[in-house]
Amino acid sequence: MITSVAVLHQVDAHDALGQMSQLLAAGGVLAIVGLARSRLPADLPWEAAAAIAHRGYRLTRDYWEHPSPVVWPPHTYAEVRELAGHALPACDTSSSRYGATC
């Protein structure tokens, strides 16, 4: 199993996916949780829900601002799905908006 959490927007996504595909054993699992650039207006409902949830969280809980540099995601989910299709040809990246089946 290979996991990647909030990594692909920090590195060259195509190269990283290619490297992960080479490291992945046959029948293995590649789990990627990431960030993506919004496609407006299509992502507006998601953006609005996230903004409301974030404001609610900050009002009801302590909030820690990390000192790490923030890099805005360079790709949309559709672009990452296309990159994954090239780097992971054995995977079906069209099965859902946010996932793939290998």
mmCIF file of N, CA and C in Angstrom:
data_model
loop_
_atom_site.group_PDB
_atom_site.id
_atom_site.type_symbol
_atom_site.label_atom_id
_atom_site.label_comp_id
_atom_site.label_asym_id
_atom_site.label_seq_id
_atom_site.Cartn_x
_atom_site.Cartn_y
_atom_site.Cartn_z
ATOM 1 N N MET A 1 0.846 -1.169 0.000
ATOM 2 C CA MET A 1 0.000 0.000 0.000
ATOM 3 C C MET A 1 0.895 1.238 0.000
ATOM 4 N N ILE A 2 0.543 2.191 -0.848
ATOM 5 C CA ILE A 2 1.203 3.483 -0.891
ATOM 6 C C ILE A 2 0.150 4.538 -0.593
ATOM 7 N N THR A 3 0.457 5.435 0.350
ATOM 8 C CA THR A 3 -0.460 6.533 0.649
ATOM 9 C C THR A 3 0.237 7.853 0.370
ATOM 10 N N SER A 4 -0.537 8.801 -0.089
ATOM 11 C CA SER A 4 -0.044 10.134 -0.395
ATOM 12 C C SER A 4 -1.099 11.124 0.086
ATOM 13 N N VAL A 5 -0.741 11.928 1.084
ATOM 14 C CA VAL A 5 -1.685 12.902 1.635
ATOM 15 C C VAL A 5 -1.132 14.306 1.422
ATOM 16 N N ALA A 6 -1.860 15.083 0.647
ATOM 17 C CA ALA A 6 -1.498 16.482 0.368
ATOM 18 C C ALA A 6 -0.068 16.600 -0.161
ATOM 19 N N VAL A 7 0.279 15.763 -1.135
ATOM 20 C CA VAL A 7 1.630 15.773 -1.688
ATOM 21 C C VAL A 7 1.655 16.247 -3.143
ATOM 22 N N LEU A 8 0.725 15.790 -3.954
ATOM 23 C CA LEU A 8 0.820 16.015 -5.396
ATOM 24 C C LEU A 8 0.852 17.484 -5.794
ATOM 25 N N HIS A 9 0.273 18.366 -4.982
ATOM 26 C CA HIS A 9 0.333 19.788 -5.339
ATOM 27 C C HIS A 9 1.672 20.417 -4.948
ATOM 28 N N GLN A 10 2.509 19.679 -4.216
ATOM 29 C CA GLN A 10 3.817 20.186 -3.793
ATOM 30 C C GLN A 10 4.946 19.756 -4.747
ATOM 31 N N VAL A 11 4.685 18.757 -5.583
ATOM 32 C CA VAL A 11 5.712 18.186 -6.456
ATOM 33 C C VAL A 11 5.182 18.116 -7.882
ATOM 34 N N ASP A 12 6.005 17.658 -8.799
ATOM 35 C CA ASP A 12 5.539 17.408 -10.162
ATOM 36 C C ASP A 12 4.629 16.184 -10.112
ATOM 37 N N ALA A 13 3.337 16.403 -10.290
ATOM 38 C CA ALA A 13 2.350 15.333 -10.113
ATOM 39 C C ALA A 13 2.577 14.176 -11.080
ATOM 40 N N HIS A 14 2.899 14.463 -12.333
ATOM 41 C CA HIS A 14 3.107 13.396 -13.311
ATOM 42 C C HIS A 14 4.272 12.502 -12.910
ATOM 43 N N ASP A 15 5.388 13.120 -12.519
ATOM 44 C CA ASP A 15 6.553 12.328 -12.103
ATOM 45 C C ASP A 15 6.257 11.525 -10.844
ATOM 46 N N ALA A 16 5.569 12.152 -9.891
ATOM 47 C CA ALA A 16 5.255 11.461 -8.633
ATOM 48 C C ALA A 16 4.336 10.259 -8.870
ATOM 49 N N LEU A 17 3.315 10.433 -9.716
ATOM 50 C CA LEU A 17 2.416 9.315 -10.018
ATOM 51 C C LEU A 17 3.167 8.198 -10.737
ATOM 52 N N GLY A 18 4.060 8.562 -11.651
ATOM 53 C CA GLY A 18 4.854 7.552 -12.345
ATOM 54 C C GLY A 18 5.722 6.765 -11.381
ATOM 55 N N GLN A 19 6.349 7.459 -10.445
ATOM 56 C CA GLN A 19 7.200 6.789 -9.451
ATOM 57 C C GLN A 19 6.363 5.871 -8.557
ATOM 58 N N MET A 20 5.191 6.359 -8.129
ATOM 59 C CA MET A 20 4.328 5.527 -7.284
ATOM 60 C C MET A 20 3.873 4.284 -8.029
ATOM 61 N N SER A 21 3.568 4.440 -9.324
ATOM 62 C CA SER A 21 3.122 3.270 -10.089
ATOM 63 C C SER A 21 4.218 2.228 -10.209
ATOM 64 N N GLN A 22 5.475 2.672 -10.287
ATOM 65 C CA GLN A 22 6.597 1.724 -10.361
ATOM 66 C C GLN A 22 6.820 1.023 -9.022
ATOM 67 N N LEU A 23 6.565 1.720 -7.927
ATOM 68 C CA LEU A 23 6.776 1.145 -6.600
ATOM 69 C C LEU A 23 5.636 0.236 -6.157
ATOM 70 N N LEU A 24 4.466 0.420 -6.753
ATOM 71 C CA LEU A 24 3.280 -0.327 -6.335
ATOM 72 C C LEU A 24 3.359 -1.783 -6.798
ATOM 73 N N ALA A 25 3.199 -2.702 -5.846
ATOM 74 C CA ALA A 25 3.205 -4.126 -6.176
ATOM 75 C C ALA A 25 1.908 -4.493 -6.892
ATOM 76 N N ALA A 26 1.953 -5.560 -7.675
ATOM 77 C CA ALA A 26 0.746 -6.038 -8.359
ATOM 78 C C ALA A 26 -0.343 -6.319 -7.330
ATOM 79 N N GLY A 27 -1.523 -5.795 -7.581
ATOM 80 C CA GLY A 27 -2.635 -5.970 -6.650
ATOM 81 C C GLY A 27 -2.567 -5.040 -5.454
ATOM 82 N N GLY A 28 -1.587 -4.139 -5.427
ATOM 83 C CA GLY A 28 -1.428 -3.206 -4.322
ATOM 84 C C GLY A 28 -2.440 -2.073 -4.386
ATOM 85 N N VAL A 29 -2.425 -1.254 -3.352
ATOM 86 C CA VAL A 29 -3.365 -0.139 -3.235
ATOM 87 C C VAL A 29 -2.586 1.172 -3.225
ATOM 88 N N LEU A 30 -3.020 2.102 -4.041
ATOM 89 C CA LEU A 30 -2.475 3.444 -4.048
ATOM 90 C C LEU A 30 -3.590 4.374 -3.591
ATOM 91 N N ALA A 31 -3.423 4.985 -2.409
ATOM 92 C CA ALA A 31 -4.433 5.884 -1.854
ATOM 93 C C ALA A 31 -3.887 7.300 -1.874
ATOM 94 N N ILE A 32 -4.572 8.174 -2.589
ATOM 95 C CA ILE A 32 -4.141 9.560 -2.700
ATOM 96 C C ILE A 32 -5.250 10.467 -2.192
ATOM 97 N N VAL A 33 -4.905 11.297 -1.213
ATOM 98 C CA VAL A 33 -5.813 12.324 -0.715
ATOM 99 C C VAL A 33 -5.131 13.643 -1.019
ATOM 100 N N GLY A 34 -5.798 14.496 -1.740
ATOM 101 C CA GLY A 34 -5.115 15.702 -2.150
ATOM 102 C C GLY A 34 -5.991 16.926 -2.223
ATOM 103 N N LEU A 35 -5.388 17.971 -2.693
ATOM 104 C CA LEU A 35 -6.030 19.254 -2.886
ATOM 105 C C LEU A 35 -6.060 19.552 -4.369
ATOM 106 N N ALA A 36 -7.056 20.312 -4.783
ATOM 107 C CA ALA A 36 -7.139 20.667 -6.193
ATOM 108 C C ALA A 36 -7.661 22.085 -6.340
ATOM 109 N N ARG A 37 -7.308 22.693 -7.446
ATOM 110 C CA ARG A 37 -7.799 24.021 -7.777
ATOM 111 C C ARG A 37 -9.269 23.916 -8.183
ATOM 112 N N SER A 38 -10.059 24.880 -7.787
ATOM 113 C CA SER A 38 -11.489 24.878 -8.111
ATOM 114 C C SER A 38 -11.731 25.168 -9.582
ATOM 115 N N ARG A 39 -12.816 24.606 -10.076
ATOM 116 C CA ARG A 39 -13.318 24.920 -11.419
ATOM 117 C C ARG A 39 -14.624 25.670 -11.210
ATOM 118 N N LEU A 40 -14.575 26.962 -11.264
ATOM 119 C CA LEU A 40 -15.795 27.740 -11.062
ATOM 120 C C LEU A 40 -16.499 27.916 -12.395
ATOM 121 N N PRO A 41 -17.784 27.861 -12.462
ATOM 122 C CA PRO A 41 -18.742 27.800 -11.370
ATOM 123 C C PRO A 41 -19.117 26.382 -10.922
ATOM 124 N N ALA A 42 -18.576 25.354 -11.568
ATOM 125 C CA ALA A 42 -18.978 23.979 -11.268
ATOM 126 C C ALA A 42 -18.732 23.605 -9.803
ATOM 127 N N ASP A 43 -17.643 24.100 -9.212
ATOM 128 C CA ASP A 43 -17.307 23.739 -7.836
ATOM 129 C C ASP A 43 -17.865 24.716 -6.801
ATOM 130 N N LEU A 44 -18.648 25.686 -7.229
ATOM 131 C CA LEU A 44 -19.160 26.699 -6.310
ATOM 132 C C LEU A 44 -19.946 26.106 -5.125
ATOM 133 N N PRO A 45 -20.816 25.109 -5.333
ATOM 134 C CA PRO A 45 -21.510 24.532 -4.164
ATOM 135 C C PRO A 45 -20.538 23.929 -3.145
ATOM 136 N N TRP A 46 -19.482 23.257 -3.624
ATOM 137 C CA TRP A 46 -18.485 22.678 -2.723
ATOM 138 C C TRP A 46 -17.730 23.781 -1.993
ATOM 139 N N GLU A 47 -17.372 24.831 -2.726
ATOM 140 C CA GLU A 47 -16.639 25.951 -2.139
ATOM 141 C C GLU A 47 -17.474 26.641 -1.060
ATOM 142 N N ALA A 48 -18.746 26.855 -1.338
ATOM 143 C CA ALA A 48 -19.626 27.507 -0.363
ATOM 144 C C ALA A 48 -19.782 26.658 0.897
ATOM 145 N N ALA A 49 -19.997 25.358 0.728
ATOM 146 C CA ALA A 49 -20.133 24.466 1.885
ATOM 147 C C ALA A 49 -18.849 24.437 2.706
ATOM 148 N N ALA A 50 -17.710 24.407 2.046
ATOM 149 C CA ALA A 50 -16.426 24.392 2.748
ATOM 150 C C ALA A 50 -16.197 25.692 3.505
ATOM 151 N N ALA A 51 -16.546 26.824 2.904
ATOM 152 C CA ALA A 51 -16.365 28.116 3.570
ATOM 153 C C ALA A 51 -17.231 28.212 4.824
ATOM 154 N N ILE A 52 -18.466 27.744 4.742
ATOM 155 C CA ILE A 52 -19.359 27.768 5.907
ATOM 156 C C ILE A 52 -18.829 26.839 7.004
ATOM 157 N N ALA A 53 -18.413 25.640 6.624
ATOM 158 C CA ALA A 53 -17.879 24.686 7.608
ATOM 159 C C ALA A 53 -16.617 25.230 8.267
ATOM 160 N N HIS A 54 -15.759 25.845 7.496
ATOM 161 C CA HIS A 54 -14.520 26.412 8.030
ATOM 162 C C HIS A 54 -14.812 27.527 9.034
ATOM 163 N N ARG A 55 -15.742 28.413 8.702
ATOM 164 C CA ARG A 55 -16.096 29.504 9.622
ATOM 165 C C ARG A 55 -16.676 28.933 10.907
ATOM 166 N N GLY A 56 -17.532 27.935 10.792
ATOM 167 C CA GLY A 56 -18.105 27.306 11.982
ATOM 168 C C GLY A 56 -17.052 26.654 12.852
ATOM 169 N N TYR A 57 -16.106 26.001 12.221
ATOM 170 C CA TYR A 57 -15.028 25.350 12.964
ATOM 171 C C TYR A 57 -14.212 26.384 13.730
ATOM 172 N N ARG A 58 -13.853 27.475 13.072
ATOM 173 C CA ARG A 58 -13.026 28.497 13.723
ATOM 174 C C ARG A 58 -13.757 29.187 14.857
ATOM 175 N N LEU A 59 -15.073 29.273 14.789
ATOM 176 C CA LEU A 59 -15.851 29.903 15.860
ATOM 177 C C LEU A 59 -15.995 28.999 17.085
ATOM 178 N N THR A 60 -15.923 27.707 16.889
ATOM 179 C CA THR A 60 -16.210 26.774 17.986
ATOM 180 C C THR A 60 -14.995 26.043 18.526
ATOM 181 N N ARG A 61 -13.844 26.180 17.898
ATOM 182 C CA ARG A 61 -12.659 25.437 18.332
ATOM 183 C C ARG A 61 -11.421 26.307 18.236
ATOM 184 N N ASP A 62 -10.384 25.887 18.981
ATOM 185 C CA ASP A 62 -9.092 26.539 18.833
ATOM 186 C C ASP A 62 -8.570 26.247 17.433
ATOM 187 N N TYR A 63 -7.884 27.200 16.879
ATOM 188 C CA TYR A 63 -7.392 27.058 15.518
ATOM 189 C C TYR A 63 -5.899 27.321 15.513
ATOM 190 N N TRP A 64 -5.136 26.400 14.992
ATOM 191 C CA TRP A 64 -3.688 26.529 14.922
ATOM 192 C C TRP A 64 -3.278 26.824 13.502
ATOM 193 N N GLU A 65 -2.574 27.908 13.303
ATOM 194 C CA GLU A 65 -2.075 28.264 11.971
ATOM 195 C C GLU A 65 -0.662 27.722 11.838
ATOM 196 N N HIS A 66 -0.460 26.753 10.964
ATOM 197 C CA HIS A 66 0.849 26.121 10.823
ATOM 198 C C HIS A 66 1.852 27.071 10.180
ATOM 199 N N PRO A 67 3.131 26.895 10.495
ATOM 200 C CA PRO A 67 4.148 27.786 9.959
ATOM 201 C C PRO A 67 4.669 27.377 8.576
ATOM 202 N N SER A 68 4.204 26.260 8.061
ATOM 203 C CA SER A 68 4.702 25.760 6.775
ATOM 204 C C SER A 68 4.231 26.643 5.620
ATOM 205 N N PRO A 69 5.025 26.717 4.562
ATOM 206 C CA PRO A 69 4.582 27.498 3.399
ATOM 207 C C PRO A 69 3.369 26.839 2.748
ATOM 208 N N VAL A 70 2.507 27.662 2.217
ATOM 209 C CA VAL A 70 1.293 27.173 1.564
ATOM 210 C C VAL A 70 1.463 27.322 0.057
ATOM 211 N N VAL A 71 1.225 26.230 -0.664
ATOM 212 C CA VAL A 71 1.308 26.235 -2.127
ATOM 213 C C VAL A 71 -0.089 25.982 -2.672
ATOM 214 N N TRP A 72 -0.581 26.896 -3.501
ATOM 215 C CA TRP A 72 -1.918 26.725 -4.059
ATOM 216 C C TRP A 72 -1.898 25.577 -5.068
ATOM 217 N N PRO A 73 -2.886 24.677 -5.032
ATOM 218 C CA PRO A 73 -2.900 23.543 -5.960
ATOM 219 C C PRO A 73 -2.914 23.998 -7.416
ATOM 220 N N PRO A 74 -1.983 23.483 -8.217
ATOM 221 C CA PRO A 74 -1.898 23.921 -9.608
ATOM 222 C C PRO A 74 -2.892 23.232 -10.538
ATOM 223 N N HIS A 75 -3.472 22.095 -10.117
ATOM 224 C CA HIS A 75 -4.329 21.306 -11.003
ATOM 225 C C HIS A 75 -5.743 21.204 -10.464
ATOM 226 N N THR A 76 -6.701 21.039 -11.374
ATOM 227 C CA THR A 76 -8.068 20.717 -10.978
ATOM 228 C C THR A 76 -8.149 19.200 -10.790
ATOM 229 N N TYR A 77 -9.254 18.726 -10.213
ATOM 230 C CA TYR A 77 -9.430 17.278 -10.069
ATOM 231 C C TYR A 77 -9.429 16.594 -11.434
ATOM 232 N N ALA A 78 -10.039 17.238 -12.418
ATOM 233 C CA ALA A 78 -10.083 16.648 -13.765
ATOM 234 C C ALA A 78 -8.682 16.522 -14.348
ATOM 235 N N GLU A 79 -7.843 17.521 -14.117
ATOM 236 C CA GLU A 79 -6.471 17.468 -14.630
ATOM 237 C C GLU A 79 -5.659 16.375 -13.931
ATOM 238 N N VAL A 80 -5.857 16.217 -12.623
ATOM 239 C CA VAL A 80 -5.152 15.158 -11.892
ATOM 240 C C VAL A 80 -5.642 13.791 -12.368
ATOM 241 N N ARG A 81 -6.952 13.667 -12.635
ATOM 242 C CA ARG A 81 -7.490 12.412 -13.143
ATOM 243 C C ARG A 81 -6.856 12.064 -14.489
ATOM 244 N N GLU A 82 -6.665 13.071 -15.348
ATOM 245 C CA GLU A 82 -6.028 12.843 -16.647
ATOM 246 C C GLU A 82 -4.561 12.436 -16.470
ATOM 247 N N LEU A 83 -3.843 13.127 -15.582
ATOM 248 C CA LEU A 83 -2.457 12.747 -15.292
ATOM 249 C C LEU A 83 -2.386 11.316 -14.771
ATOM 250 N N ALA A 84 -3.288 10.962 -13.875
ATOM 251 C CA ALA A 84 -3.309 9.607 -13.313
ATOM 252 C C ALA A 84 -3.605 8.581 -14.400
ATOM 253 N N GLY A 85 -4.464 8.930 -15.344
ATOM 254 C CA GLY A 85 -4.763 8.015 -16.444
ATOM 255 C C GLY A 85 -3.534 7.691 -17.274
ATOM 256 N N HIS A 86 -2.654 8.679 -17.450
ATOM 257 C CA HIS A 86 -1.414 8.457 -18.209
ATOM 258 C C HIS A 86 -0.383 7.693 -17.380
ATOM 259 N N ALA A 87 -0.253 8.063 -16.094
ATOM 260 C CA ALA A 87 0.767 7.444 -15.238
ATOM 261 C C ALA A 87 0.351 6.069 -14.730
ATOM 262 N N LEU A 88 -0.959 5.842 -14.627
ATOM 263 C CA LEU A 88 -1.488 4.575 -14.103
ATOM 264 C C LEU A 88 -2.462 3.992 -15.117
ATOM 265 N N PRO A 89 -1.983 3.516 -16.240
ATOM 266 C CA PRO A 89 -2.885 3.069 -17.313
ATOM 267 C C PRO A 89 -3.780 1.898 -16.933
ATOM 268 N N ALA A 90 -3.422 1.135 -15.910
ATOM 269 C CA ALA A 90 -4.258 -0.005 -15.504
ATOM 270 C C ALA A 90 -5.427 0.429 -14.635
ATOM 271 N N CYS A 91 -5.505 1.710 -14.299
ATOM 272 C CA CYS A 91 -6.569 2.207 -13.422
ATOM 273 C C CYS A 91 -7.678 2.862 -14.228
ATOM 274 N N ASP A 92 -8.900 2.722 -13.733
ATOM 275 C CA ASP A 92 -10.052 3.407 -14.309
ATOM 276 C C ASP A 92 -10.254 4.689 -13.507
ATOM 277 N N THR A 93 -9.845 5.807 -14.071
ATOM 278 C CA THR A 93 -9.967 7.075 -13.363
ATOM 279 C C THR A 93 -11.251 7.817 -13.711
ATOM 280 N N SER A 94 -12.119 7.195 -14.480
ATOM 281 C CA SER A 94 -13.360 7.852 -14.872
ATOM 282 C C SER A 94 -14.557 7.393 -14.074
ATOM 283 N N SER A 95 -14.345 6.502 -13.089
ATOM 284 C CA SER A 95 -15.471 5.900 -12.380
ATOM 285 C C SER A 95 -16.206 6.859 -11.458
ATOM 286 N N SER A 96 -15.538 7.889 -10.935
ATOM 287 C CA SER A 96 -16.205 8.857 -10.104
ATOM 288 C C SER A 96 -15.452 10.174 -10.158
ATOM 289 N N ARG A 97 -16.027 11.203 -9.617
ATOM 290 C CA ARG A 97 -15.398 12.515 -9.665
ATOM 291 C C ARG A 97 -14.083 12.543 -8.900
ATOM 292 N N TYR A 98 -14.028 11.839 -7.763
ATOM 293 C CA TYR A 98 -12.863 11.953 -6.898
ATOM 294 C C TYR A 98 -12.077 10.661 -6.738
ATOM 295 N N GLY A 99 -12.383 9.616 -7.477
ATOM 296 C CA GLY A 99 -11.684 8.365 -7.237
ATOM 297 C C GLY A 99 -11.282 7.626 -8.475
ATOM 298 N N ALA A 100 -10.561 6.535 -8.244
ATOM 299 C CA ALA A 100 -10.113 5.659 -9.330
ATOM 300 C C ALA A 100 -10.112 4.234 -8.831
ATOM 301 N N THR A 101 -10.285 3.315 -9.749
ATOM 302 C CA THR A 101 -10.234 1.894 -9.428
ATOM 303 C C THR A 101 -9.134 1.258 -10.252
ATOM 304 N N CYS A 102 -8.263 0.524 -9.570
ATOM 305 C CA CYS A 102 -7.143 -0.119 -10.280
ATOM 306 C C CYS A 102 -7.324 -1.633 -10.265
#
